[in-house]
Structures are given as structure tokens and as C-alpha cells.
Short mmCIF file of C-alpha atoms in Angstrom, two decimals:
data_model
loop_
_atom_site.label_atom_id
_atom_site.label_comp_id
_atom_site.label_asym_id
_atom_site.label_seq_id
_atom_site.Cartn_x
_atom_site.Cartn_y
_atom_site.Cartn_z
CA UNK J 11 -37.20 33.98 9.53
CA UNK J 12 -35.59 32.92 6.09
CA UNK J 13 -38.12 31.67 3.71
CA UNK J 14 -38.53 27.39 3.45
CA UNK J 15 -37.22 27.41 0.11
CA UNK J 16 -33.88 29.26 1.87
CA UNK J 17 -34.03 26.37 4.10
CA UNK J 18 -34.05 23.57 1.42
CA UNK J 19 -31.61 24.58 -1.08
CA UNK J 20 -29.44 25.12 1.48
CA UNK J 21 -29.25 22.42 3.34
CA UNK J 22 -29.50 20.44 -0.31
CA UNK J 23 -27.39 17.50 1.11
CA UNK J 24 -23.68 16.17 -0.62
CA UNK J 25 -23.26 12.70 -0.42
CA UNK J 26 -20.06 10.27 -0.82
CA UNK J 27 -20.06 6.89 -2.55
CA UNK J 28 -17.66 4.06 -2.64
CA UNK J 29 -17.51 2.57 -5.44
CA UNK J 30 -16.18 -1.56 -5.51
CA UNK J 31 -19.50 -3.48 -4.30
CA UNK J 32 -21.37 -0.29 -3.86
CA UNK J 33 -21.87 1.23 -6.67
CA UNK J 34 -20.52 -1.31 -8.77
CA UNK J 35 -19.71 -5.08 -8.91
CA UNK J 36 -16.69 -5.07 -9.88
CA UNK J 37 -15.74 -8.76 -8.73
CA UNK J 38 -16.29 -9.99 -12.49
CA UNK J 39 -13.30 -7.44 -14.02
CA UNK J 40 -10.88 -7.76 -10.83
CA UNK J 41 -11.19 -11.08 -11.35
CA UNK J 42 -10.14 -11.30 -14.93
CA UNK J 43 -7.30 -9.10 -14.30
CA UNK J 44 -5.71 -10.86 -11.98
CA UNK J 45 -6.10 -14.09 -14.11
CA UNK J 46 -4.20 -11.99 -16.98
CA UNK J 47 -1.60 -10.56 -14.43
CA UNK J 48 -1.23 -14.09 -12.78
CA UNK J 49 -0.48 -15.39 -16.29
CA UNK J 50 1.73 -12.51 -17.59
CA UNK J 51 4.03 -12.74 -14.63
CA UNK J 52 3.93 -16.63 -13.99
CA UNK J 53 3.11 -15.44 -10.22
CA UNK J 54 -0.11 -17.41 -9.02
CA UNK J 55 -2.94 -15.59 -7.74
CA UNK J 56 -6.27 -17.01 -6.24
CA UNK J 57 -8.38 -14.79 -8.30
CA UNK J 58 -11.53 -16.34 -6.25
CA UNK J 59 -9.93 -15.26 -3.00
CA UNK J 60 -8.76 -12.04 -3.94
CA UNK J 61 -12.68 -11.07 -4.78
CA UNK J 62 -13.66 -11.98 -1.56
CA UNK J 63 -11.56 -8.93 0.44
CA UNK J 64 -12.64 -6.26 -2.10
CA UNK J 65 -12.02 -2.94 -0.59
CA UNK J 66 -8.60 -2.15 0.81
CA UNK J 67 -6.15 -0.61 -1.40
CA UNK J 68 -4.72 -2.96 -4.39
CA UNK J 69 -1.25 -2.80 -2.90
CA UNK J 70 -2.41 -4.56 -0.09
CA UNK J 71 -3.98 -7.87 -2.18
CA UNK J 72 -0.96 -7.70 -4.08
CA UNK J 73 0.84 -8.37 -1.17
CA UNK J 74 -0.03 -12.05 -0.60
CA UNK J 75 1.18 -12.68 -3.99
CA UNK J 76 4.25 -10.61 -4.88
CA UNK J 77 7.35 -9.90 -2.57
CA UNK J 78 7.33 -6.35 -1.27
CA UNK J 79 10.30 -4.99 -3.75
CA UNK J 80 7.77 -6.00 -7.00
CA UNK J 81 4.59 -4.64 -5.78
CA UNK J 82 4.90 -1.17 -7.15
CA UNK J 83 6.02 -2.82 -10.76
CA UNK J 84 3.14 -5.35 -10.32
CA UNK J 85 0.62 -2.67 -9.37
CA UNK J 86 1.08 -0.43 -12.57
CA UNK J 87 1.01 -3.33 -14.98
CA UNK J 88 -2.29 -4.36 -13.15
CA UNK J 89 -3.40 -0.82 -13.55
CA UNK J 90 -2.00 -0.58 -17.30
CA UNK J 91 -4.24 -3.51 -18.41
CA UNK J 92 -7.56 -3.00 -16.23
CA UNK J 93 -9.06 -1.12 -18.53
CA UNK J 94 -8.91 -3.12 -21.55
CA UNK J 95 -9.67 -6.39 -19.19
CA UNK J 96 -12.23 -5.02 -16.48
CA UNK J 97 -14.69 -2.18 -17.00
CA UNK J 98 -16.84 -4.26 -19.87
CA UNK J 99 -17.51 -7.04 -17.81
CA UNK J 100 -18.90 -5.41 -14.58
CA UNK J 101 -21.89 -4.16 -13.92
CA UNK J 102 -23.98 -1.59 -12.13
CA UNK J 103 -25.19 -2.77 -8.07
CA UNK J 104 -28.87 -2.59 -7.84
CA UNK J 105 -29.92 0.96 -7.43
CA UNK J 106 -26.85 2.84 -8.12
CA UNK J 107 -27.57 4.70 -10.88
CA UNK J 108 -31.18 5.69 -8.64
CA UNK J 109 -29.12 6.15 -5.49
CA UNK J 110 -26.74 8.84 -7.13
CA UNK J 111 -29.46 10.58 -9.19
CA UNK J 112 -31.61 10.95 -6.03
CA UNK J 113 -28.61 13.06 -4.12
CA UNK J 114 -29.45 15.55 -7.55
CA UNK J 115 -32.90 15.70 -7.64
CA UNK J 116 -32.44 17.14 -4.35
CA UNK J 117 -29.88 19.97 -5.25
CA UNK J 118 -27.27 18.16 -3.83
CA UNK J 119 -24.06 16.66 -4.73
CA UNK J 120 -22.82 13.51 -5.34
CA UNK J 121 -18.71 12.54 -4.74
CA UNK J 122 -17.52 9.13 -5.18
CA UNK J 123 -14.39 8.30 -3.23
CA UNK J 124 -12.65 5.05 -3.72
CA UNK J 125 -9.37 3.43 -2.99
CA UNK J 126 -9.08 2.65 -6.87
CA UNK J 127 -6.91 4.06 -9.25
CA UNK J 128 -8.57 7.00 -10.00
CA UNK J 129 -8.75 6.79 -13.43
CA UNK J 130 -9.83 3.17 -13.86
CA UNK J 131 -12.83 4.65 -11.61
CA UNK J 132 -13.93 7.22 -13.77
CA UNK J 133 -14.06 4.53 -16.80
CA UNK J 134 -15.99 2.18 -14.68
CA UNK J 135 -18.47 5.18 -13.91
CA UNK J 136 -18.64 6.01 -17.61
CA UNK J 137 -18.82 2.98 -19.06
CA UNK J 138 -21.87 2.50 -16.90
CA UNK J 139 -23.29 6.05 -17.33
CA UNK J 140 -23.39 7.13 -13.72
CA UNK J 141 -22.13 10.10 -13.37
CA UNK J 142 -21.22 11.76 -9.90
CA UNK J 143 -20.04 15.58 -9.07
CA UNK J 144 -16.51 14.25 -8.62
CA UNK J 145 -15.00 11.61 -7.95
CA UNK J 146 -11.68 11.16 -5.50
CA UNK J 147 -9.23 8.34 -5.74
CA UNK J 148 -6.25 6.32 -3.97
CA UNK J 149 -8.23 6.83 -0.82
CA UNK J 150 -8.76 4.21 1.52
CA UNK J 151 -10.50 4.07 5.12
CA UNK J 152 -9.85 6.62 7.63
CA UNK J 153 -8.09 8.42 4.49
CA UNK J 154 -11.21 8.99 2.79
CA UNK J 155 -12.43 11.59 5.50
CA UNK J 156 -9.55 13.97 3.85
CA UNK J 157 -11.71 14.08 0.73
CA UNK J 158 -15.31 13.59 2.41
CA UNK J 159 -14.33 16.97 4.38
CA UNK J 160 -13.20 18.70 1.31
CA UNK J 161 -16.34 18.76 -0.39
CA UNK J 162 -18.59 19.12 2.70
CA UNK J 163 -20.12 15.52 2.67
CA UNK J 164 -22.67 14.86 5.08
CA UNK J 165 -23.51 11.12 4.71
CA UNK J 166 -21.07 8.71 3.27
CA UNK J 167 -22.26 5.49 1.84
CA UNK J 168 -20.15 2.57 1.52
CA UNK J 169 -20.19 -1.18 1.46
CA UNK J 170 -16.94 -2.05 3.89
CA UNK J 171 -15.80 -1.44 7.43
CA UNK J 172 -12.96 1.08 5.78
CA UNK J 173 -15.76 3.05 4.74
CA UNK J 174 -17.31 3.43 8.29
CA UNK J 175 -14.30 4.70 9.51
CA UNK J 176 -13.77 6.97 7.17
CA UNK J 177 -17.68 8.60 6.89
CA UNK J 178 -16.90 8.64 11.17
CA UNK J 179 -12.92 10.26 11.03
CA UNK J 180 -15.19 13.21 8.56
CA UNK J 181 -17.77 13.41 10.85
CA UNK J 182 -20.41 12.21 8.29
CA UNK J 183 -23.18 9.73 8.97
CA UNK J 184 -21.99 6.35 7.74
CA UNK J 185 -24.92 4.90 5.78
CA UNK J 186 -23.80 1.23 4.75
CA UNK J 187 -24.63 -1.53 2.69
CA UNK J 188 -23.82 -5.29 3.37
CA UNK J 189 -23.24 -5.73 -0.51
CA UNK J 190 -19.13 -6.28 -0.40
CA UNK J 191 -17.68 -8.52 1.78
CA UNK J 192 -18.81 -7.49 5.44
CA UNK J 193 -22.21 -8.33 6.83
CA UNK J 194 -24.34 -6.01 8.69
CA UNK J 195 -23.02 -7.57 11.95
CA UNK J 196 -19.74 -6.11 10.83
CA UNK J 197 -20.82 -2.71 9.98
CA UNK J 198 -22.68 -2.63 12.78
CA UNK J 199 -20.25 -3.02 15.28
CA UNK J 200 -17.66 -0.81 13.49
CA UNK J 201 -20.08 2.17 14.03
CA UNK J 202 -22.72 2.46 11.00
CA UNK J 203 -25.20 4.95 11.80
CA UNK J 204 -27.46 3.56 9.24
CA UNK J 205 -27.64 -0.26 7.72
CA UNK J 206 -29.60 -0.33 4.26
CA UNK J 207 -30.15 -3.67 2.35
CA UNK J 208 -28.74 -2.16 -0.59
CA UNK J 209 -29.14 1.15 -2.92
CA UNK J 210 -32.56 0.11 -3.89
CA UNK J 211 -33.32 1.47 -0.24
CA UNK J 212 -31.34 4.75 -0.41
CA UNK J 213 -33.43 6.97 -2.56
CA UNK J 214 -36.39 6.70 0.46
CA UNK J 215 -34.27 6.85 2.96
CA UNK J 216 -32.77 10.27 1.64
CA UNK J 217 -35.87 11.89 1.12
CA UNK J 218 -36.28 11.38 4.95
CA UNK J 219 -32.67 12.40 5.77
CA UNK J 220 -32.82 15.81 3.56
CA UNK J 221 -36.82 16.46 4.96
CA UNK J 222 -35.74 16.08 8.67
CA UNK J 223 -32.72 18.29 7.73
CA UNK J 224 -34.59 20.87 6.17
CA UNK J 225 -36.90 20.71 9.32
CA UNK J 226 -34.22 21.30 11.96
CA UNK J 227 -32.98 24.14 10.00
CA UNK J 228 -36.27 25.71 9.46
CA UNK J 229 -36.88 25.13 12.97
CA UNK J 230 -33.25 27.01 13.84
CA UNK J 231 -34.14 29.63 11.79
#
């Protein structure tokens, strides 16, 4: 029989994050950039109702704003001023900084994966002094499991039904939190395995996950 401490380190979990509205609010920044993109462009753009359907990728908000041949041009000015408009003014969710230190304590590995612009995510995660394994971007719902599978996640966390679908289409539990803009009826029914009230809950709730883990596989060996 391998040793316990065998056991633990290796079944030392890796866990993937979202990041919009769950490990970060980022309504506050989207929302000023789309006020400066609404006014660069003359295009309106309810900047109130955009920040309610955080989530899916930004092509897709852009959409009810901009005809389909400006989009692309639209989406790389938006993601040319972000930076210098959005990563001050948003701030940590409760518990993130806990929730992705806790996957570490444990030996394990945390890998955010996000439909944003990948770099815009890494200055949002740095500006805010979290600071995952790796991070993934330009990855949205069932898409996500393509990165989730790469680096041998076992639980994904995320706020939105998109992120259900893709912690099931890896094959990872789907741990979610009603902090974006579906409710836990909504996560529910699109197949969480497990509905936390946010990240403030996730650090006891892994402990449990990584004990009964190590349990099963000390039992199996």
C-alpha cells in the first residue's frame, strides 16, 4: 500500500476559475468602457444592460450595438482602451483571493479560464494581486473544457450557465456561484454539481473535496 502522504500529494487537486463575477467584479470597468467606446464611435450602448449579461464572449454584446461587418474593428478598439479605462476601477469578489490560495495550500493548482481577452485578464489578476498557475483566454462555455482538460482540472468554478457546461463537456465537477447574472435556480437546472453562496464558502468546501479524494484513493490503494 503507498504511504498517505503518496496519496495526498497526488491527488493534490487543480482547479479552474472564471473570472467576470467570479473572481472579479468587473461590472464597474466594462461599464466605463463601453461609455468611452459608445462616445468614441457615436454608436449608443446601454452600458447598464450590457452589465447585466456578463459572461459570453464580447463579440456577442457587441452585437446588439454594432452591425456584424464593424464588430471585429469595434472589438479591438474596446480591447485597445480597457486597460487604461477598466482594471483600476474593479475590484476583487468576496473570497477570491482565499478561494485561489486555498487550491495552493493544498499542492494543487489553480487555472483561470475566461472568455476575456487574455491579456486584459492577466492585468485584472495583477492589478488585484491574485495570482493563479495559468490563466487561459478567448474561451467561452462548452469551449472552456478544451483548456480545463489540458491542465487536468478536476472542479471548475464559475459564476454562469457557460461555465456549467463547460466544467460538464471536461468532465469536471461544476462548483458554481450565483454572483453574475444567473441565480442558483439557473445553475441548478443547467447541471451544477455543487451551488456555493459565493467564494467565501469555497475554501471549506475544498478541504472536504481534496479529504474525501485523498480517502477514496487511499482506500484504492
Amino acid at each position: 500500500m503507498a504511504p498517505m502522504a503518496s496519496s495526498t500529494a497526488r491527488h493534490a487537486p487543480t482547479v479552474g476559475f472564471d473570472l467576470d463575477m467570479t473572481l472579479i467584479d468587473s461590472r464597474p470597468g466594462i461599464h466605463a468602457a463601453y461609455l468611452a467606446l459608445s462616445a468614441e464611435t457615436g454608436v449608443r450602448i446601454d452600458a447598464d444592460l450590457a452589465i447585466t449579461r456578463l459572461g459570453p464572449p464580447l463579440e456577442e454584446e457587441l452585437a446588439h450595438w454594432f452591425p456584424e461587418d464593424r464588430i471585429e474593428e469595434v472589438g479591438d478598439r474596446y480591447k485597445e482602451i480597457y486597460p487604461t479605462i477598466a482594471i483600476a476601477p474593479t475590484p476583487a469578489m468576496p473570497g477570491a483571493r482565499e478561494a485561489v490560495a486555498a487550491v495552493q495550500a493544498l499542492g494543487g493548482r489553480a487555472v483561470v479560464v475566461t472568455a476575456k481577452h487574455e491579456p486584459n485578464a492577466r492585468l485584472h489578476l495583477s492589478h488585484l494581486g491574485i495570482e493563479p498557475d495559468e490563466v487561459v483566454g478567448w474561451l467561452w462555455a462548452e469551449a472552456k473544457a478544451v483548456a480545463l482538460r489540458e491542465h487536468g482540472a478536476t472542479v471548475y468554478v464559475g459564476d454562469h450557465i457557460g461555465d456549467v457546461r463547460g466544467a460538464r463537456t471536461a468532465g469536471a465537477l461544476s462548483v458554481a456561484v450565483p454572483t453574475g447574472p444567473c441565480d442558483e435556480e439557473e445553475l441548478r437546472a443547467a447541471g451544477a454539481d455543487v451551488i456555493l453562496p459565493d467564494l467565501t464558502a469555497f475554501p471549506a468546501w475544498l478541504e472536504s473535496y481534496a479529504s474525501y479524494a485523498t480517502v477514496e484513493a487511499a482506500d484504492v490503494s
